[in-house]
CSV table of N, CA, C and O in Angstrom, one decimal:
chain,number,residue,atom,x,y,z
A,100,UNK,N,-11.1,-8.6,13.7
A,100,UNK,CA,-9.9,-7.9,13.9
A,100,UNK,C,-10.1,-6.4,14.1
A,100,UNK,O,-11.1,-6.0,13.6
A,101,UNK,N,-9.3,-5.7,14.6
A,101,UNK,CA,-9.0,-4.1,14.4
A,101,UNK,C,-9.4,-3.8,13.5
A,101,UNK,O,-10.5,-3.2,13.6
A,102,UNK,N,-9.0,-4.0,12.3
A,102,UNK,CA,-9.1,-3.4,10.9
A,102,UNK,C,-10.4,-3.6,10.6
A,102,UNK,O,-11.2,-2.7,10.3
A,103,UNK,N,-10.6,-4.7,10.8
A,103,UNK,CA,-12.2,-4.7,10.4
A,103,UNK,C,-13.4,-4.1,11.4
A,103,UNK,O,-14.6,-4.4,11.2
A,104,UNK,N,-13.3,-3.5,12.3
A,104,UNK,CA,-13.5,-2.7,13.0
A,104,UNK,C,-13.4,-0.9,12.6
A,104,UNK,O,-14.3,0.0,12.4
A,105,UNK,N,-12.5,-0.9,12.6
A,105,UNK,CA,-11.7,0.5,11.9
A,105,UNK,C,-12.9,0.6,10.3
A,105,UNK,O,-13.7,1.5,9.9
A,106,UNK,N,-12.6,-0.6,9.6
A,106,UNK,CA,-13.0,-0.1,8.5
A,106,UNK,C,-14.8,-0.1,8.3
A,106,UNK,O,-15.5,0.7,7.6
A,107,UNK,N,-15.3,-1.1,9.1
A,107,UNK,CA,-16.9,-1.1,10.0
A,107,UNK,C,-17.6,0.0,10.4
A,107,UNK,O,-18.6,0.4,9.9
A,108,UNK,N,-16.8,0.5,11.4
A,108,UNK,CA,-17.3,1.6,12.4
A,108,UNK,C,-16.9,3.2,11.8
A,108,UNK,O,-17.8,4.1,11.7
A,109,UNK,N,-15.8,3.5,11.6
A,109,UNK,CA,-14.9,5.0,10.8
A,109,UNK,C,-14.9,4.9,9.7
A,109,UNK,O,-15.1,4.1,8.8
A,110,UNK,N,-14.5,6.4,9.8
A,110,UNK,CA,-14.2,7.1,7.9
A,110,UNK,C,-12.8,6.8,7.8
A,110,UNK,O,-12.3,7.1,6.7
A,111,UNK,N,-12.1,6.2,8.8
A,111,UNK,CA,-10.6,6.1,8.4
A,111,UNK,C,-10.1,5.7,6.8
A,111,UNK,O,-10.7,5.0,6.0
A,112,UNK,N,-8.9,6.4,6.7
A,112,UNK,CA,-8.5,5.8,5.6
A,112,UNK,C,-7.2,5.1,6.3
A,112,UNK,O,-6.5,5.5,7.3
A,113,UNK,N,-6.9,3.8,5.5
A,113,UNK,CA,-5.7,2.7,6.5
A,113,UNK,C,-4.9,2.6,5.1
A,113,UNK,O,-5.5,2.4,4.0
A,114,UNK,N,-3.5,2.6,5.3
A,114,UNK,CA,-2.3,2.2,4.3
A,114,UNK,C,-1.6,0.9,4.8
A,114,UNK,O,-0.9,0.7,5.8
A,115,UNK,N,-1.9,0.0,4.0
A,115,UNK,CA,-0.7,-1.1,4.8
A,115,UNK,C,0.2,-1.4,3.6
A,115,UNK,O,-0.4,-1.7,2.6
A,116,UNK,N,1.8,-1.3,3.4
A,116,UNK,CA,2.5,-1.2,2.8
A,116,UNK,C,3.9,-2.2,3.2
A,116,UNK,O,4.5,-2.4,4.2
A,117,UNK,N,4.1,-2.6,1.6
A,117,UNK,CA,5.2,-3.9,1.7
A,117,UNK,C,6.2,-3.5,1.0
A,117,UNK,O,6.2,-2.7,0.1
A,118,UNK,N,7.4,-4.2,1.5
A,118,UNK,CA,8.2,-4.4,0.3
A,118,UNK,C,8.3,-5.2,-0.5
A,118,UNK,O,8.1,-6.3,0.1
A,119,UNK,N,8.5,-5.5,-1.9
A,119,UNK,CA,8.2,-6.7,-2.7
A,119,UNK,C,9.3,-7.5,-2.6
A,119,UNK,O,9.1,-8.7,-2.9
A,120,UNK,N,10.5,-7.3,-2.1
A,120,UNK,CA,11.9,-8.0,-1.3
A,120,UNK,C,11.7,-8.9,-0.2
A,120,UNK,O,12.4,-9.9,0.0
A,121,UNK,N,10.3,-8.3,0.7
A,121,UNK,CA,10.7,-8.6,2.1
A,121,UNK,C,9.9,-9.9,2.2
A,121,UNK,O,8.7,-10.3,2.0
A,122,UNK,N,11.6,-10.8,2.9
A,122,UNK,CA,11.8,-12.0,3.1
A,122,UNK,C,11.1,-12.5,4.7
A,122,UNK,O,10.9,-13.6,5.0
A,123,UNK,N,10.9,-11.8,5.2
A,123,UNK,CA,9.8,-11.6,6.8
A,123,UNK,C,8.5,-11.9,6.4
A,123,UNK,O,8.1,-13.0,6.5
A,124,UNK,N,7.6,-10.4,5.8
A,124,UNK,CA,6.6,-10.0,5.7
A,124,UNK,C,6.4,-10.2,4.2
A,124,UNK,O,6.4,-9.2,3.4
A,125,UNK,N,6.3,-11.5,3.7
A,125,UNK,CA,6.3,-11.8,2.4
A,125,UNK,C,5.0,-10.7,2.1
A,125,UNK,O,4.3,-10.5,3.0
A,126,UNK,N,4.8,-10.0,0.7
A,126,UNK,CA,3.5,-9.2,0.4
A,126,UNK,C,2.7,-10.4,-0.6
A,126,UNK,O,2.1,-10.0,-1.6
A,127,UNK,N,2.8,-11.4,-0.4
A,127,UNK,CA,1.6,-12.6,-0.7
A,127,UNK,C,1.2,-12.9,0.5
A,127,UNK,O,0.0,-13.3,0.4
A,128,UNK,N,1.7,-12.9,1.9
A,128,UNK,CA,0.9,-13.3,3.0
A,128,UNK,C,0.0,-12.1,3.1
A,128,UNK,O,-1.2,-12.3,2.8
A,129,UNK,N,0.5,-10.6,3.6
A,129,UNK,CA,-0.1,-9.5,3.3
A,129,UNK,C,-1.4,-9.6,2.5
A,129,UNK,O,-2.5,-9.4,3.0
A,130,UNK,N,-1.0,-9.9,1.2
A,130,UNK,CA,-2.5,-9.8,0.5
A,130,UNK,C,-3.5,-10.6,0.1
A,130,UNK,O,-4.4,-10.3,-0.6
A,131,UNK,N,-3.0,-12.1,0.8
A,131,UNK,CA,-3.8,-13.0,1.1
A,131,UNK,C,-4.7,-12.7,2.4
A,131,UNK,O,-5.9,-13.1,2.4
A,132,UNK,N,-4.4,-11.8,3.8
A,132,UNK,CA,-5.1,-11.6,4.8
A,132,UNK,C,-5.9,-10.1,4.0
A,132,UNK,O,-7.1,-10.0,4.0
A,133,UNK,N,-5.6,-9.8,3.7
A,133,UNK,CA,-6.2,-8.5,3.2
A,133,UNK,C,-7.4,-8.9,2.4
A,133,UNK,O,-8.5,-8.5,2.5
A,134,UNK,N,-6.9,-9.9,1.2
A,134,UNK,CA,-8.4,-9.8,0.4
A,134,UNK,C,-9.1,-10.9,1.3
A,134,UNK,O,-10.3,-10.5,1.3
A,135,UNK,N,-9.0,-12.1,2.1
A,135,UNK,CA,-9.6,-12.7,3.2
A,135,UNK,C,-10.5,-11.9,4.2
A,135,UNK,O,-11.2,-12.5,4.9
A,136,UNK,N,-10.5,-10.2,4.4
A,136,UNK,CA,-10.9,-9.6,5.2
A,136,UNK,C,-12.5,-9.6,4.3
A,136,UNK,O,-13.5,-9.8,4.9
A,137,UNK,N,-12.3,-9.4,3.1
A,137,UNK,CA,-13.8,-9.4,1.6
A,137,UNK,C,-14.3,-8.2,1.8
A,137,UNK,O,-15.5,-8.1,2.1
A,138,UNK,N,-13.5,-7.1,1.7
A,138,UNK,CA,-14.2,-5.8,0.7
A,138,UNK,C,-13.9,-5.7,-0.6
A,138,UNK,O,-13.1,-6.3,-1.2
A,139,UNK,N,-15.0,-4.7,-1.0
A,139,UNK,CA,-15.0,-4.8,-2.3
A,139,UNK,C,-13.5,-3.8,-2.4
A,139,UNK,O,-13.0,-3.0,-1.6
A,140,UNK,N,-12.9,-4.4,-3.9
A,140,UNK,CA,-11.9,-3.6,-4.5
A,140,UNK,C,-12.8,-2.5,-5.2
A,140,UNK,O,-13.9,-2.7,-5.8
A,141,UNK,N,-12.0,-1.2,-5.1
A,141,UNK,CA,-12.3,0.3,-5.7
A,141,UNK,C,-12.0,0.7,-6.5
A,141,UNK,O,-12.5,1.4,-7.4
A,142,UNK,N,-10.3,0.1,-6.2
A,142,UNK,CA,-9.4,1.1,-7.4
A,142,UNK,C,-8.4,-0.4,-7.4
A,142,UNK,O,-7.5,-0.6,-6.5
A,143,UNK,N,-8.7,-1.3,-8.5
A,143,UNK,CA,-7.7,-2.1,-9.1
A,143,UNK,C,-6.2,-2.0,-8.7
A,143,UNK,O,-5.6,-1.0,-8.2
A,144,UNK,N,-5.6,-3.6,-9.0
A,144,UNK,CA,-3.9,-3.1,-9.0
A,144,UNK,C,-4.0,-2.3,-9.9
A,144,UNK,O,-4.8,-2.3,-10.8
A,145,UNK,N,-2.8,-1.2,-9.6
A,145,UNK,CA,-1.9,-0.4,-10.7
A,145,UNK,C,-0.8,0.1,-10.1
A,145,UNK,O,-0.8,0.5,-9.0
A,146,UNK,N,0.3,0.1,-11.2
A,146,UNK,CA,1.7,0.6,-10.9
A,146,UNK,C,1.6,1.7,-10.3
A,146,UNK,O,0.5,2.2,-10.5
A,147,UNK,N,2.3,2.4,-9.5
A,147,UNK,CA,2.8,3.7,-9.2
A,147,UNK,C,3.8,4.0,-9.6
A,147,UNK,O,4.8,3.2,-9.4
A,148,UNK,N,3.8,5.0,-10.0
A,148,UNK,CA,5.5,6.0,-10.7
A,148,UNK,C,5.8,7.2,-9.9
A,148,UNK,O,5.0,8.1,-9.6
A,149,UNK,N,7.3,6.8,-9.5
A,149,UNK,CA,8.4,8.0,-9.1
A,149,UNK,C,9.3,8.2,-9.9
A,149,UNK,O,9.9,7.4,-10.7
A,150,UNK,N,9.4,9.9,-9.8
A,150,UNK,CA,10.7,10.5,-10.5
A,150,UNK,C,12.2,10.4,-9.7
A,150,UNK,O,12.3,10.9,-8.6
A,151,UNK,N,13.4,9.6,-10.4
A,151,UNK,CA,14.2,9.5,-9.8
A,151,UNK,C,15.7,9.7,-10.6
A,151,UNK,O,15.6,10.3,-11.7
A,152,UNK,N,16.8,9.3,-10.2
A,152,UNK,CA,18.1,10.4,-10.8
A,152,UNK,C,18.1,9.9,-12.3
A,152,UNK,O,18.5,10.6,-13.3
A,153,UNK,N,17.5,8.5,-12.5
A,153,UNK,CA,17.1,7.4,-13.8
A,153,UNK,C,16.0,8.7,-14.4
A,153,UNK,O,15.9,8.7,-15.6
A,154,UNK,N,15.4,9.3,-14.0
A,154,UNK,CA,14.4,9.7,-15.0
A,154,UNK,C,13.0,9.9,-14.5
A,154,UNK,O,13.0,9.9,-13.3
A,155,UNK,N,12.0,10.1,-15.1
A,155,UNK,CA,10.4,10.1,-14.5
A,155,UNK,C,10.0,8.6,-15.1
A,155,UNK,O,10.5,8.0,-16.1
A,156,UNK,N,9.1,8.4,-14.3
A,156,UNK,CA,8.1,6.9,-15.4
A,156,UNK,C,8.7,5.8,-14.6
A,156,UNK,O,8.4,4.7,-15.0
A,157,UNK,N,9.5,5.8,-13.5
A,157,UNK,CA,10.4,4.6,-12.7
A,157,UNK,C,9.0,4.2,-12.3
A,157,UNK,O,8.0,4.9,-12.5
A,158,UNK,N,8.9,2.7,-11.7
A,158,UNK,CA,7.6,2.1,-11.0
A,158,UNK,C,8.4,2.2,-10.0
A,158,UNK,O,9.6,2.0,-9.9
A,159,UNK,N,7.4,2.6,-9.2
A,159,UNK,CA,7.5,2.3,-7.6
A,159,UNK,C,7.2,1.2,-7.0
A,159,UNK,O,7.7,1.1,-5.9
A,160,UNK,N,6.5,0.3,-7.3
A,160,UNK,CA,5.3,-0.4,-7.0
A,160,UNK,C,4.2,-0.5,-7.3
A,160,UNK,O,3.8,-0.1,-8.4
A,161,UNK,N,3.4,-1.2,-6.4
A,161,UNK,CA,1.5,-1.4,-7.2
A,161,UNK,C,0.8,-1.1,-5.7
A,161,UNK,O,0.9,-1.2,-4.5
A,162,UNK,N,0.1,-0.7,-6.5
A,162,UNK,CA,-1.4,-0.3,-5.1
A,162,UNK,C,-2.6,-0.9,-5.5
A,162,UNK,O,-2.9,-1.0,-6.7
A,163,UNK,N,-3.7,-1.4,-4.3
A,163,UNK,CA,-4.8,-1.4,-4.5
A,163,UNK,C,-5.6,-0.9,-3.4
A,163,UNK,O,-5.2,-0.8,-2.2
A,164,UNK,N,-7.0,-0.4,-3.9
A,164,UNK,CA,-7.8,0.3,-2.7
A,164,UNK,C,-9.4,-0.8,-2.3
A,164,UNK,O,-10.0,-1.6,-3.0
A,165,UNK,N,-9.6,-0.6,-1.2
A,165,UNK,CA,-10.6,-1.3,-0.5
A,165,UNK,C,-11.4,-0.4,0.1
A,165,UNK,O,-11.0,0.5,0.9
A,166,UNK,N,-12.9,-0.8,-0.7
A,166,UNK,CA,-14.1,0.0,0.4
A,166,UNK,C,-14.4,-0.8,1.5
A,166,UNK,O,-14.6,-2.0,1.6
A,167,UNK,N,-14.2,0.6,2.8
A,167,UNK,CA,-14.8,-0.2,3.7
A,167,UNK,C,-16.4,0.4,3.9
A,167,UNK,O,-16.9,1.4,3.4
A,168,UNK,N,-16.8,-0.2,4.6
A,168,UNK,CA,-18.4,0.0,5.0
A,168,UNK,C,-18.9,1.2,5.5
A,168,UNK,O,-20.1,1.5,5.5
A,169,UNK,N,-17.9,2.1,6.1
A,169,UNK,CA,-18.8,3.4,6.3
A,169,UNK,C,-17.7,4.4,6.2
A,169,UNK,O,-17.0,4.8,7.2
A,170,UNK,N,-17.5,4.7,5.2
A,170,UNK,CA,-17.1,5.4,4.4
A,170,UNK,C,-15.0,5.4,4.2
A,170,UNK,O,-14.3,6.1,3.5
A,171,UNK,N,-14.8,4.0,5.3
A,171,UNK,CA,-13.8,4.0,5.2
A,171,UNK,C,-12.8,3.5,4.0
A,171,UNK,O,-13.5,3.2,3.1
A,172,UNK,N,-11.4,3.2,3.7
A,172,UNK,CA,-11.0,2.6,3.1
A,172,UNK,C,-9.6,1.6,3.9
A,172,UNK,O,-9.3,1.7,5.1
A,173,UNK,N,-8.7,0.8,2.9
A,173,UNK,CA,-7.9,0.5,3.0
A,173,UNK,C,-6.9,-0.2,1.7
A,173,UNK,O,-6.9,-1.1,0.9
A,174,UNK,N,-6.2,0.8,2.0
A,174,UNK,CA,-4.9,0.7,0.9
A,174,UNK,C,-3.4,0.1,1.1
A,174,UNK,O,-2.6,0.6,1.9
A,175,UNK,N,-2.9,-1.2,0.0
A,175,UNK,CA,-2.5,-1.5,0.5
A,175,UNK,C,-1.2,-1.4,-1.2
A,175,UNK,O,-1.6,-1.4,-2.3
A,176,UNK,N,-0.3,-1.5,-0.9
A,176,UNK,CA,0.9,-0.7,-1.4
A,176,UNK,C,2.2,-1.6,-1.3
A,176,UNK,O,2.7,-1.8,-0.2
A,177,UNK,N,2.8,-2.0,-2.5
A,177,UNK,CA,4.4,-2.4,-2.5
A,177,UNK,C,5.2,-1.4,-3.0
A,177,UNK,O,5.1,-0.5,-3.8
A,178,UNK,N,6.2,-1.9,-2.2
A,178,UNK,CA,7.2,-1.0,-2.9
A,178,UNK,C,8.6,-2.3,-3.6
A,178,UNK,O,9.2,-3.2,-3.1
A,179,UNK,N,8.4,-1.2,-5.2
A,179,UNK,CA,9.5,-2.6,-5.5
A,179,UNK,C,10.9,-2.1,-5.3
A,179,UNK,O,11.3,-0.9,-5.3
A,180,UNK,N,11.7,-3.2,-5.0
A,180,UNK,CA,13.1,-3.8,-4.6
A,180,UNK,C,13.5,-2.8,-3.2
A,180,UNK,O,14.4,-1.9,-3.0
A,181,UNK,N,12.4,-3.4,-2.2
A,181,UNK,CA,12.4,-2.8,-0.8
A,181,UNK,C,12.3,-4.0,-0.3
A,181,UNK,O,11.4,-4.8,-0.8
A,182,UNK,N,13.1,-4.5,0.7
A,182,UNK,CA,12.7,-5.2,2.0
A,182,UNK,C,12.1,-5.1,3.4
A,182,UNK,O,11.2,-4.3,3.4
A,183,UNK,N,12.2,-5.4,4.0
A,183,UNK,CA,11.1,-5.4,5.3
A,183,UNK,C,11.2,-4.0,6.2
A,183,UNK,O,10.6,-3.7,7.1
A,184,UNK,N,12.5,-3.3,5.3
A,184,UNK,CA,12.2,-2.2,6.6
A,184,UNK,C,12.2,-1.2,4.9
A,184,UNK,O,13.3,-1.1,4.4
A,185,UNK,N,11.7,-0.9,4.4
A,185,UNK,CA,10.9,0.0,3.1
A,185,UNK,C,11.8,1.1,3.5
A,185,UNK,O,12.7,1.3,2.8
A,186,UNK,N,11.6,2.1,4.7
A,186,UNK,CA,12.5,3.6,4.5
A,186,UNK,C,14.5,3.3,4.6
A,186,UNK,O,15.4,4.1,4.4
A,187,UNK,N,14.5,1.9,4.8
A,187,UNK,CA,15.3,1.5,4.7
A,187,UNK,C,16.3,1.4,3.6
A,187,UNK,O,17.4,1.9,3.4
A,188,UNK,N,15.5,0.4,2.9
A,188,UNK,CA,16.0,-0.2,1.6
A,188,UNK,C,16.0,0.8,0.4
A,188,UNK,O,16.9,0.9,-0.4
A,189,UNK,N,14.8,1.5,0.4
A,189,UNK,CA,14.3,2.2,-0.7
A,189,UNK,C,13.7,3.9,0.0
A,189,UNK,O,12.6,4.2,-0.2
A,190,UNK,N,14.6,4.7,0.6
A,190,UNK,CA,14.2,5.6,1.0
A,190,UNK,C,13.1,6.3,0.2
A,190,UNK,O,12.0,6.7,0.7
A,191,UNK,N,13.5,6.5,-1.1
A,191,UNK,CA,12.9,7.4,-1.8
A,191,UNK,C,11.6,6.9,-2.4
A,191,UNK,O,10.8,7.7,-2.7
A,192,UNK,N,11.3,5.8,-2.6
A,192,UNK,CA,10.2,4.8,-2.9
A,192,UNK,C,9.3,4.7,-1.2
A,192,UNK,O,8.1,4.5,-1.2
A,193,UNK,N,10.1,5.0,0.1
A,193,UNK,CA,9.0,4.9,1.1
A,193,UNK,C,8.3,6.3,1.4
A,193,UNK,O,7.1,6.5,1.7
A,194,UNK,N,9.5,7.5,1.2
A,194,UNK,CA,8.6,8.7,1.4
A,194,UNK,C,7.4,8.8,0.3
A,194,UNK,O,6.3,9.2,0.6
A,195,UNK,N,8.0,8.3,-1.1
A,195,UNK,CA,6.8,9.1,-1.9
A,195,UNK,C,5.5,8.0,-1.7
A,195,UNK,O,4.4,8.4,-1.9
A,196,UNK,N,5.6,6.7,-1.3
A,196,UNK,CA,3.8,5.7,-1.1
A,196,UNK,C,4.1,6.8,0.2
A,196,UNK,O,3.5,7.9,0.1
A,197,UNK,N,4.7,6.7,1.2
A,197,UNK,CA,3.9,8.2,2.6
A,197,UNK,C,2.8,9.4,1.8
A,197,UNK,O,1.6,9.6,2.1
A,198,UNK,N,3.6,10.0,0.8
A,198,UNK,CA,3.4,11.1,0.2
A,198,UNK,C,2.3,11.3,-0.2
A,198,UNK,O,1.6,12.3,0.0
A,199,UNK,N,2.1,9.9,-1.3
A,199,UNK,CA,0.7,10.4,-1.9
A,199,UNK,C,-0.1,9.8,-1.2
A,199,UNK,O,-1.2,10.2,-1.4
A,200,UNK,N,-0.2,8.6,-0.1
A,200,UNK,CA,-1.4,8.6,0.9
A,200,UNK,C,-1.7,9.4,1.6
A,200,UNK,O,-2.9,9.3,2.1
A,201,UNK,N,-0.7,10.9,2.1
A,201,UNK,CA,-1.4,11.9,2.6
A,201,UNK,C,-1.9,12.4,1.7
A,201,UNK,O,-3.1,12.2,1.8
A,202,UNK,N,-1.7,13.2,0.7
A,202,UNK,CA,-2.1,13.9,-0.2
A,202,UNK,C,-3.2,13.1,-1.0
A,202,UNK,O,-3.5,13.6,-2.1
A,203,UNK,N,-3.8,12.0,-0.5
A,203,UNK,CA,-5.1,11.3,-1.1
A,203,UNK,C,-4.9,11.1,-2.7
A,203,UNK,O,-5.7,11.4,-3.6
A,204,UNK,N,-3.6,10.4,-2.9
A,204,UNK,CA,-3.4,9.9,-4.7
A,204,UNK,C,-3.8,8.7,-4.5
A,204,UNK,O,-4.3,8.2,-5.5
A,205,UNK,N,-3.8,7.7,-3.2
A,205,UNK,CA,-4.6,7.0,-3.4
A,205,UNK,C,-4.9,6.0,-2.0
A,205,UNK,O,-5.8,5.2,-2.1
Protein backbone atom coordinates (compact mmCIF):
# COMPACT_ATOMS: atom_id res chain seq x y z
CA UNK A 1 0.00 0.00 0.00
CA UNK A 2 1.03 3.82 -0.02
CA UNK A 3 1.33 3.95 3.57
CA UNK A 4 3.52 1.27 3.74
CA UNK A 5 5.65 2.80 1.34
CA UNK A 6 5.46 6.29 2.95
CA UNK A 7 6.33 4.70 6.21
CA UNK A 8 9.35 2.21 4.41
CA UNK A 9 10.97 4.75 2.33
CA UNK A 10 10.31 8.61 4.48
CA UNK A 11 10.70 10.40 7.68
CA UNK A 12 7.02 11.23 7.24
CA UNK A 13 4.98 11.51 10.06
CA UNK A 14 1.08 10.20 8.91
CA UNK A 15 -2.26 11.06 11.14
CA UNK A 16 -5.15 8.98 10.27
CA UNK A 17 -8.13 10.03 12.41
CA UNK A 18 -11.71 8.71 13.31
CA UNK A 19 -14.63 9.43 14.74
CA UNK A 20 -15.74 7.05 17.44
CA UNK A 21 -19.60 7.82 16.05
CA UNK A 22 -18.80 7.23 12.62
CA UNK A 23 -21.27 4.85 11.23
CA UNK A 24 -19.27 4.76 7.48
CA UNK A 25 -15.70 4.61 8.59
CA UNK A 26 -16.32 2.36 11.61
CA UNK A 27 -12.70 3.12 13.83
CA UNK A 28 -12.64 -0.90 14.36
CA UNK A 29 -12.24 -1.30 10.60
CA UNK A 30 -9.57 1.57 10.72
CA UNK A 31 -7.66 -0.13 13.36
CA UNK A 32 -7.92 -3.43 12.25
CA UNK A 33 -6.04 -2.28 8.69
CA UNK A 34 -3.66 -0.32 10.65
CA UNK A 35 -2.43 -2.83 13.20
CA UNK A 36 -2.60 -5.57 9.98
CA UNK A 37 0.06 -3.14 8.32
CA UNK A 38 2.62 -4.78 11.73
CA UNK A 39 4.61 -1.96 13.06
CA UNK A 40 5.75 -1.85 16.16
CA UNK A 41 3.50 0.35 18.64
CA UNK A 42 5.61 3.36 20.29
CA UNK A 43 3.36 5.20 22.27
CA UNK A 44 0.40 2.96 23.64
CA UNK A 45 -3.47 3.85 23.53
CA UNK A 46 -4.03 6.84 25.74
CA UNK A 47 -6.78 9.31 26.21
CA UNK A 48 -6.27 12.77 25.01
CA UNK A 49 -7.69 15.91 26.89
CA UNK A 50 -9.29 19.15 25.70
CA UNK A 51 -10.20 22.17 27.49
CA UNK A 52 -13.75 23.01 26.86
CA UNK A 53 -16.85 25.51 28.22
CA UNK A 54 -17.36 21.98 30.71
CA UNK A 55 -13.95 22.59 32.08
CA UNK A 56 -10.22 21.14 31.38
CA UNK A 57 -9.62 17.18 31.75
CA UNK A 58 -12.72 16.66 28.89
CA UNK A 59 -11.36 13.39 26.78
CA UNK A 60 -11.09 13.91 23.38
CA UNK A 61 -10.38 10.71 22.37
CA UNK A 62 -7.48 7.98 22.23
CA UNK A 63 -4.40 7.92 20.22
CA UNK A 64 -1.82 5.48 19.25
CA UNK A 65 1.70 5.89 17.62
CA UNK A 66 3.41 3.48 15.04
CA UNK A 67 7.18 3.21 14.17
CA UNK A 68 7.76 3.08 10.87
CA UNK A 69 11.06 1.79 9.38
CA UNK A 70 13.04 4.78 8.51
CA UNK A 71 12.40 7.10 10.78
CA UNK A 72 8.84 7.52 9.99
CA UNK A 73 5.60 7.24 11.93
CA UNK A 74 1.91 6.76 11.91
CA UNK A 75 -0.65 8.05 14.25
CA UNK A 76 -3.85 7.14 14.46
CA UNK A 77 -6.50 9.11 16.58
CA UNK A 78 -10.35 9.13 17.60
CA UNK A 79 -12.27 11.58 18.33
CA UNK A 80 -15.10 10.86 20.84
CA UNK A 81 -18.77 11.55 19.95
CA UNK A 82 -17.69 12.67 16.24
CA UNK A 83 -19.01 11.06 13.18
CA UNK A 84 -17.64 10.61 9.85
CA UNK A 85 -17.08 14.15 9.00
CA UNK A 86 -14.95 14.96 12.66
CA UNK A 87 -14.70 19.05 11.89
CA UNK A 88 -18.18 18.54 11.54
CA UNK A 89 -19.62 16.94 14.46
CA UNK A 90 -17.06 17.89 16.90
CA UNK A 91 -15.35 21.11 15.63
CA UNK A 92 -13.43 21.70 18.66
CA UNK A 93 -12.30 18.06 19.19
CA UNK A 94 -11.13 18.12 15.24
CA UNK A 95 -8.96 21.34 15.37
CA UNK A 96 -7.24 20.37 18.65
CA UNK A 97 -6.09 16.18 17.24
CA UNK A 98 -5.01 18.86 13.93
CA UNK A 99 -3.31 20.89 16.68
CA UNK A 100 -1.19 18.75 18.56
CA UNK A 101 -0.14 16.57 15.40
CA UNK A 102 1.36 19.70 14.14
CA UNK A 103 2.86 20.77 17.12
CA UNK A 104 4.36 17.02 17.54
CA UNK A 105 2.16 16.08 21.00
CA UNK A 106 1.93 13.14 19.26
Amino acid sequence: TLYKQFLETTDLRIMVFSGDDDSICAPLGTQNWIWKLGYDVIDKWAAWYYKSDYGSGQVGGYHVKFNGTSGSSLTFVTAHDAGHEVSMYQPLKGFMLFKNFVKGIW
